[in-house]
Amino acid sequence: MKRHFRVWRGDASGGDLTEFDVEVNEGEVVLDIIHRLQATQAPDLACRWNCKAGKCGSCSMEINGKPRLGCMTRMSTFTEDETITITPLRTFPVIRDLVTDVSFNYEKARETPAFAPPVGVAPGEYRMQQIDVERSQEFRKCIECFLCQNTCHVVRDHEENKEAFSGPRYFIRAAELDMHPLDARGDRKEYAQSSQGLGYCNITKCCTEVCPEHIKITDNAIIPMKERVVDRRYDPLVWLGRKIFRRDELEGTESMAPTGSTGVTGVAAGVPLSSARLPEGPPVGADGHMDVAELAAPIQGGPSPFGEDVTFPLPPEEIVYTHPSTDKR
């Protein structure tokens, strides 16, 4: 039975959708149709593929507007009268037809600090229990199809973000290494925040929805990394340290990012602390005491403990508060 297809044809200079009627047999996938199209009607149609088993991630494309693997999208999922539209990944520059330039992802891979072996343990002597790797093992299933990178609106809709944003593929890499029981680096989450653009992600879960390996990218990698960054940002000990030490002293002793870590194929230079926003505590008055509202509110920035019909600042006579006496009796 013949089915109607619309396939994008063109290159970096431009292109358009071309109509085709192609024979479809039972049990076939979209990649089969592309191969038949190449063999019968469009021998110059460019398409990247390799394993045809959903494990190489090469045949990434957009089918009816959704990022998918051509080899894992069965024709039986479409109705018989439905027109199937096949286009290249929209986030990356088109080379020709369905082939895009995904070098952006490999550049980000080089910038990601690699696994740091534990000090004093030689290769071959690493020992881990299964319970130690259960959380991060899920991320090893990634086939680098870059569908998550393609669907992420932070880079898809904003070209200017590409320099500062690594994307979900490398957030799960950072999370995997952060959870690795033998990784010697202790600043994975800080690096993700300061150098990989973790803060740009607003957890819409679009990356999780298109992952062919069903990795819970948002719930199991990005959100935990965000939570750890926040834990450090609002850690009372860090806040206290900022009250005791001057900013320049902290900048000389702390580092939010690596300064010379070896990446996948090179050296990933770090970002100095001065470029990252440091943890800040609540404001303290000239007398060294916090504002009454800060002390009385159970959650900073939450509902007012005085009620919603009260205006601030409160008159002094309405404030019932006595600072602990420093006299010892």
Tab-separated table of C-alpha atoms in Angstrom:
chain	number	residue	atom	x	y	z
A	1	MET	CA	0.000	0.000	0.000
A	2	LYS	CA	1.304	3.449	-0.900
A	3	ARG	CA	1.441	6.214	1.683
A	4	HIS	CA	1.951	9.959	1.242
A	5	PHE	CA	5.158	11.562	2.562
A	6	ARG	CA	6.542	15.064	2.710
A	7	VAL	CA	10.338	15.123	3.041
A	8	TRP	CA	12.455	18.221	3.503
A	9	ARG	CA	15.036	18.645	0.714
A	10	GLY	CA	17.685	21.329	0.710
A	11	ASP	CA	20.927	22.544	2.288
A	12	ALA	CA	22.283	25.430	4.348
A	13	SER	CA	21.175	27.935	1.711
A	14	GLY	CA	17.523	26.859	1.928
A	15	GLY	CA	15.062	24.167	0.913
A	16	ASP	CA	11.464	23.023	0.951
A	17	LEU	CA	9.201	20.021	1.530
A	18	THR	CA	8.898	17.611	-1.405
A	19	GLU	CA	5.889	15.317	-1.891
A	20	PHE	CA	6.379	11.568	-2.381
A	21	ASP	CA	4.127	8.499	-2.588
A	22	VAL	CA	6.046	5.470	-1.320
A	23	GLU	CA	5.154	1.795	-0.904
A	24	VAL	CA	4.812	0.767	2.737
A	25	ASN	CA	4.852	-2.844	3.938
A	26	GLU	CA	3.718	-4.318	7.230
A	27	GLY	CA	6.166	-4.005	10.108
A	28	GLU	CA	8.311	-1.303	8.530
A	29	VAL	CA	9.763	1.773	10.226
A	30	VAL	CA	10.291	5.281	8.876
A	31	LEU	CA	13.956	4.572	8.113
A	32	ASP	CA	12.848	1.709	5.836
A	33	ILE	CA	10.728	4.184	3.882
A	34	ILE	CA	13.646	6.578	3.538
A	35	HIS	CA	15.807	3.750	2.179
A	36	ARG	CA	13.092	2.784	-0.299
A	37	LEU	CA	12.748	6.413	-1.304
A	38	GLN	CA	16.485	6.595	-1.940
A	39	ALA	CA	16.350	3.402	-3.997
A	40	THR	CA	13.359	4.334	-6.152
A	41	GLN	CA	12.749	8.083	-6.388
A	42	ALA	CA	15.415	10.234	-4.706
A	43	PRO	CA	18.866	8.616	-4.927
A	44	ASP	CA	20.536	11.850	-3.787
A	45	LEU	CA	18.496	12.130	-0.568
A	46	ALA	CA	20.937	12.521	2.366
A	47	CYS	CA	20.177	10.717	5.626
A	48	ARG	CA	22.503	9.745	8.460
A	49	TRP	CA	22.065	6.250	9.915
A	50	ASN	CA	24.147	3.338	11.158
A	51	CYS	CA	22.796	0.458	13.270
A	52	LYS	CA	19.036	0.512	12.526
A	53	ALA	CA	18.543	-0.895	16.020
A	54	GLY	CA	18.021	2.196	18.159
A	55	LYS	CA	21.490	2.077	19.713
A	56	CYS	CA	23.670	4.437	17.662
A	57	GLY	CA	21.463	7.542	17.715
A	58	SER	CA	22.460	8.466	14.149
A	59	CYS	CA	19.039	8.598	12.468
A	60	SER	CA	17.642	11.440	14.575
A	61	MET	CA	15.036	13.475	12.703
A	62	GLU	CA	11.690	15.149	13.241
A	63	ILE	CA	8.651	13.128	12.194
A	64	ASN	CA	5.386	15.058	12.137
A	65	GLY	CA	7.096	17.732	14.197
A	66	LYS	CA	8.326	15.457	16.992
A	67	PRO	CA	12.020	14.549	17.459
A	68	ARG	CA	12.326	10.789	16.951
A	69	LEU	CA	14.661	8.036	15.790
A	70	GLY	CA	13.761	6.970	12.240
A	71	CYS	CA	14.619	3.347	13.001
A	72	MET	CA	12.373	3.189	16.075
A	73	THR	CA	9.281	4.903	14.661
A	74	ARG	CA	6.945	2.263	13.225
A	75	MET	CA	4.649	3.128	10.363
A	76	SER	CA	1.831	1.366	12.207
A	77	THR	CA	1.705	4.288	14.650
A	78	PHE	CA	0.214	6.495	11.911
A	79	THR	CA	-3.246	6.225	10.399
A	80	GLU	CA	-3.546	5.023	6.803
A	81	ASP	CA	-4.714	8.400	5.484
A	82	GLU	CA	-2.164	10.420	7.489
A	83	THR	CA	0.567	12.356	5.677
A	84	ILE	CA	3.975	11.770	7.283
A	85	THR	CA	6.230	14.823	7.300
A	86	ILE	CA	9.964	14.209	7.783
A	87	THR	CA	12.291	17.112	8.528
A	88	PRO	CA	15.842	17.525	9.933
A	89	LEU	CA	16.541	18.474	13.553
A	90	ARG	CA	15.620	22.142	13.862
A	91	THR	CA	18.085	23.166	16.555
A	92	PHE	CA	21.215	22.408	14.533
A	93	PRO	CA	22.424	23.803	11.179
A	94	VAL	CA	21.379	21.804	8.119
A	95	ILE	CA	24.148	20.283	6.033
A	96	ARG	CA	21.925	18.641	3.452
A	97	ASP	CA	18.404	17.187	3.466
A	98	LEU	CA	17.951	15.280	6.751
A	99	VAL	CA	21.587	15.595	7.862
A	100	THR	CA	22.444	18.305	10.405
A	101	ASP	CA	25.679	19.586	11.913
A	102	VAL	CA	25.626	18.394	15.533
A	103	SER	CA	29.198	19.481	16.314
A	104	PHE	CA	27.774	21.786	19.023
A	105	ASN	CA	27.246	18.704	21.170
A	106	TYR	CA	30.799	17.426	20.742
A	107	GLU	CA	32.173	20.841	21.663
A	108	LYS	CA	30.160	20.721	24.879
A	109	ALA	CA	31.419	17.192	25.504
A	110	ARG	CA	35.012	18.450	25.345
A	111	GLU	CA	34.222	21.180	27.848
A	112	THR	CA	32.773	18.711	30.370
A	113	PRO	CA	35.412	17.638	32.929
A	114	ALA	CA	36.102	13.917	32.649
A	115	PHE	CA	36.041	11.306	35.397
A	116	ALA	CA	38.689	12.076	38.025
A	117	PRO	CA	40.274	8.868	39.380
A	118	PRO	CA	40.553	8.590	43.154
A	119	VAL	CA	43.959	9.453	44.548
A	120	GLY	CA	46.133	6.451	45.308
A	121	VAL	CA	44.008	3.941	43.400
A	122	ALA	CA	45.480	2.579	40.176
A	123	PRO	CA	43.380	1.630	37.116
A	124	GLY	CA	42.151	-1.928	37.576
A	125	GLU	CA	41.864	-1.483	41.327
A	126	TYR	CA	38.563	0.416	41.283
A	127	ARG	CA	35.954	-1.412	43.329
A	128	MET	CA	32.260	-0.516	43.568
A	129	GLN	CA	29.146	-2.271	44.796
A	130	GLN	CA	25.987	-2.361	42.684
A	131	ILE	CA	24.142	-0.336	45.302
A	132	ASP	CA	26.708	2.449	44.824
A	133	VAL	CA	25.969	2.892	41.126
A	134	GLU	CA	22.228	2.243	40.920
A	135	ARG	CA	21.307	5.933	40.799
A	136	SER	CA	23.784	6.893	38.085
A	137	GLN	CA	23.629	3.704	36.021
A	138	GLU	CA	20.486	4.919	34.259
A	139	PHE	CA	22.425	7.771	32.642
A	140	ARG	CA	24.857	5.347	31.002
A	141	LYS	CA	22.059	4.245	28.669
A	142	CYS	CA	22.366	7.485	26.690
A	143	ILE	CA	23.010	6.781	22.981
A	144	GLU	CA	23.776	10.434	22.171
A	145	CYS	CA	20.999	10.788	19.629
A	146	PHE	CA	20.780	14.458	20.754
A	147	LEU	CA	16.984	14.457	20.586
A	148	CYS	CA	16.951	15.982	24.059
A	149	GLN	CA	19.362	18.678	22.907
A	150	ASN	CA	17.199	19.338	19.872
A	151	THR	CA	13.918	19.676	21.738
A	152	CYS	CA	15.292	21.831	24.573
A	153	HIS	CA	13.807	25.262	23.956
A	154	VAL	CA	16.703	27.007	25.726
A	155	VAL	CA	18.894	26.361	22.665
A	156	ARG	CA	16.164	25.611	20.130
A	157	ASP	CA	14.525	29.026	20.389
A	158	HIS	CA	17.500	31.119	21.522
A	159	GLU	CA	20.666	30.838	19.467
A	160	GLU	CA	22.440	33.238	21.820
A	161	ASN	CA	22.219	30.679	24.659
A	162	LYS	CA	24.360	28.049	22.947
A	163	GLU	CA	27.648	29.445	24.225
A	164	ALA	CA	26.571	29.358	27.879
A	165	PHE	CA	24.286	26.299	27.854
A	166	SER	CA	25.443	22.676	27.561
A	167	GLY	CA	21.997	21.081	27.456
A	168	PRO	CA	20.305	18.055	29.061
A	169	ARG	CA	22.706	15.519	27.556
A	170	TYR	CA	25.588	16.992	29.536
A	171	PHE	CA	23.545	17.655	32.641
A	172	ILE	CA	23.032	13.905	32.972
A	173	ARG	CA	26.769	13.478	32.416
A	174	ALA	CA	27.468	15.932	35.232
A	175	ALA	CA	24.899	14.207	37.456
A	176	GLU	CA	26.364	10.788	36.686
A	177	LEU	CA	29.842	11.888	37.727
A	178	ASP	CA	28.513	13.775	40.756
A	179	MET	CA	26.841	10.552	41.922
A	180	HIS	CA	29.839	8.364	41.017
A	181	PRO	CA	31.259	6.794	44.197
A	182	LEU	CA	34.872	7.000	42.961
A	183	ASP	CA	34.940	10.382	41.241
A	184	ALA	CA	37.428	12.594	43.073
A	185	ARG	CA	35.990	15.934	41.985
A	186	GLY	CA	33.740	17.662	44.490
A	187	ASP	CA	32.524	20.590	42.388
A	188	ARG	CA	30.415	18.929	39.689
A	189	LYS	CA	27.232	20.761	40.652
A	190	GLU	CA	29.004	24.100	40.995
A	191	TYR	CA	30.561	23.642	37.562
A	192	ALA	CA	27.180	22.725	36.082
A	193	GLN	CA	25.743	25.930	37.517
A	194	SER	CA	28.573	28.316	36.638
A	195	SER	CA	29.849	26.877	33.337
A	196	GLN	CA	27.149	24.619	31.867
A	197	GLY	CA	24.136	26.865	32.352
A	198	LEU	CA	22.159	24.643	34.708
A	199	GLY	CA	20.195	27.669	35.894
A	200	TYR	CA	18.796	28.244	32.394
A	201	CYS	CA	16.778	25.018	32.577
A	202	ASN	CA	13.219	25.544	33.818
A	203	ILE	CA	12.418	21.798	33.985
A	204	THR	CA	9.659	21.587	31.360
A	205	LYS	CA	10.562	17.882	30.906
A	206	CYS	CA	10.499	18.113	27.110
A	207	CYS	CA	13.887	16.358	27.032
A	208	THR	CA	12.536	13.445	29.066
A	209	GLU	CA	9.533	13.074	26.747
A	210	VAL	CA	11.641	12.503	23.619
A	211	CYS	CA	14.365	10.277	25.100
A	212	PRO	CA	14.289	6.921	23.237
A	213	GLU	CA	16.033	5.211	26.168
A	214	HIS	CA	13.382	6.501	28.605
A	215	ILE	CA	15.960	8.153	30.847
A	216	LYS	CA	14.259	10.351	33.428
A	217	ILE	CA	16.535	13.269	32.594
A	218	THR	CA	14.600	15.924	34.482
A	219	ASP	CA	13.494	14.019	37.582
A	220	ASN	CA	16.634	11.963	38.206
A	221	ALA	CA	19.421	14.250	36.959
A	222	ILE	CA	18.548	17.922	36.479
A	223	ILE	CA	16.298	18.446	39.506
A	224	PRO	CA	18.714	16.713	41.947
A	225	MET	CA	21.580	18.823	40.580
A	226	LYS	CA	19.523	21.991	40.991
A	227	GLU	CA	18.618	20.992	44.551
A	228	ARG	CA	22.269	20.480	45.463
A	229	VAL	CA	23.203	23.876	44.063
A	230	VAL	CA	20.441	25.496	46.138
A	231	ASP	CA	21.526	23.553	49.231
A	232	ARG	CA	24.967	25.085	48.945
A	233	ARG	CA	23.666	28.543	48.080
A	234	TYR	CA	21.503	28.707	51.192
A	235	ASP	CA	23.716	26.604	53.450
A	236	PRO	CA	23.795	28.434	56.829
A	237	LEU	CA	27.499	27.625	57.242
A	238	VAL	CA	28.302	29.244	53.901
A	239	TRP	CA	26.211	32.260	54.890
A	240	LEU	CA	28.027	32.489	58.211
A	241	GLY	CA	31.366	32.261	56.424
A	242	ARG	CA	30.404	35.211	54.274
A	243	LYS	CA	29.659	37.215	57.395
A	244	ILE	CA	33.021	36.364	58.952
A	245	PHE	CA	35.278	36.662	55.894
A	246	ARG	CA	35.502	39.414	53.332
A	247	ARG	CA	34.538	38.687	49.722
A	248	ASP	CA	38.133	38.881	48.513
A	249	GLU	CA	39.207	36.314	51.115
A	250	LEU	CA	36.494	33.919	49.958
A	251	GLU	CA	37.463	34.417	46.328
A	252	GLY	CA	41.000	33.476	47.172
A	253	THR	CA	40.062	30.278	48.988
A	254	GLU	CA	36.947	28.955	47.265
A	255	SER	CA	36.409	27.800	43.715
A	256	MET	CA	33.052	27.286	42.111
A	257	ALA	CA	34.503	25.718	38.957
A	258	PRO	CA	37.510	23.638	37.898
A	259	THR	CA	40.686	25.470	36.980
A	260	GLY	CA	42.402	22.875	34.832
A	261	SER	CA	40.491	19.619	34.633
A	262	THR	CA	41.111	17.277	31.728
A	263	GLY	CA	38.017	16.915	29.579
A	264	VAL	CA	37.031	14.301	27.027
A	265	THR	CA	39.735	15.299	24.557
A	266	GLY	CA	41.371	18.326	26.076
A	267	VAL	CA	41.482	20.698	29.022
A	268	ALA	CA	38.289	22.222	30.363
A	269	ALA	CA	39.257	25.559	31.802
A	270	GLY	CA	37.248	26.752	34.761
A	271	VAL	CA	35.391	29.955	35.475
A	272	PRO	CA	36.632	32.121	38.357
A	273	LEU	CA	34.373	32.567	41.330
A	274	SER	CA	33.962	36.268	40.642
A	275	SER	CA	31.782	35.459	37.611
A	276	ALA	CA	29.308	33.407	39.643
A	277	ARG	CA	26.677	34.770	41.981
A	278	LEU	CA	27.644	33.839	45.518
A	279	PRO	CA	25.328	32.738	48.332
A	280	GLU	CA	23.721	35.661	50.103
A	281	GLY	CA	22.108	35.709	53.519
A	282	PRO	CA	19.281	37.931	54.717
A	283	PRO	CA	20.191	41.631	55.239
A	284	VAL	CA	21.686	42.623	58.576
A	285	GLY	CA	21.286	46.082	60.060
A	286	ALA	CA	24.030	48.390	61.333
A	287	ASP	CA	23.556	46.966	64.839
A	288	GLY	CA	24.355	43.478	63.579
A	289	HIS	CA	20.770	42.224	64.011
A	290	MET	CA	18.451	40.887	61.327
A	291	ASP	CA	15.152	42.588	60.625
A	292	VAL	CA	12.222	41.488	62.790
A	293	ALA	CA	10.294	40.274	59.730
A	294	GLU	CA	13.206	37.999	58.775
A	295	LEU	CA	13.234	36.436	62.225
A	296	ALA	CA	9.477	36.067	62.543
A	297	ALA	CA	8.693	34.679	59.080
A	298	PRO	CA	8.763	30.846	59.050
A	299	ILE	CA	9.717	30.839	55.357
A	300	GLN	CA	11.677	33.739	53.908
A	301	GLY	CA	9.617	35.348	51.150
A	302	GLY	CA	6.506	33.394	52.158
A	303	PRO	CA	3.159	34.663	53.504
A	304	SER	CA	3.386	37.372	56.123
A	305	PRO	CA	3.088	36.071	59.717
A	306	PHE	CA	1.289	39.334	60.594
A	307	GLY	CA	-1.545	38.739	58.114
A	308	GLU	CA	-2.194	39.934	54.594
A	309	ASP	CA	-3.950	43.182	55.649
A	310	VAL	CA	-0.892	44.677	57.380
A	311	THR	CA	1.329	47.226	55.676
A	312	PHE	CA	5.049	47.562	56.294
A	313	PRO	CA	7.051	48.869	57.958
A	314	LEU	CA	5.173	48.242	61.199
A	315	PRO	CA	5.046	51.053	63.767
A	316	PRO	CA	7.523	50.328	66.609
A	317	GLU	CA	4.734	50.179	69.208
A	318	GLU	CA	3.091	47.265	67.369
A	319	ILE	CA	6.208	45.110	67.310
A	320	VAL	CA	6.344	42.634	70.154
A	321	TYR	CA	9.950	41.531	70.137
A	322	THR	CA	12.765	41.596	72.645
A	323	HIS	CA	16.291	40.720	71.614
A	324	PRO	CA	17.931	38.110	73.888
A	325	SER	CA	19.790	39.871	76.651
A	326	THR	CA	23.545	39.570	76.650
A	327	ASP	CA	23.726	39.954	80.436
A	328	LYS	CA	24.629	36.786	82.284
A	329	ARG	CA	22.695	36.345	85.502
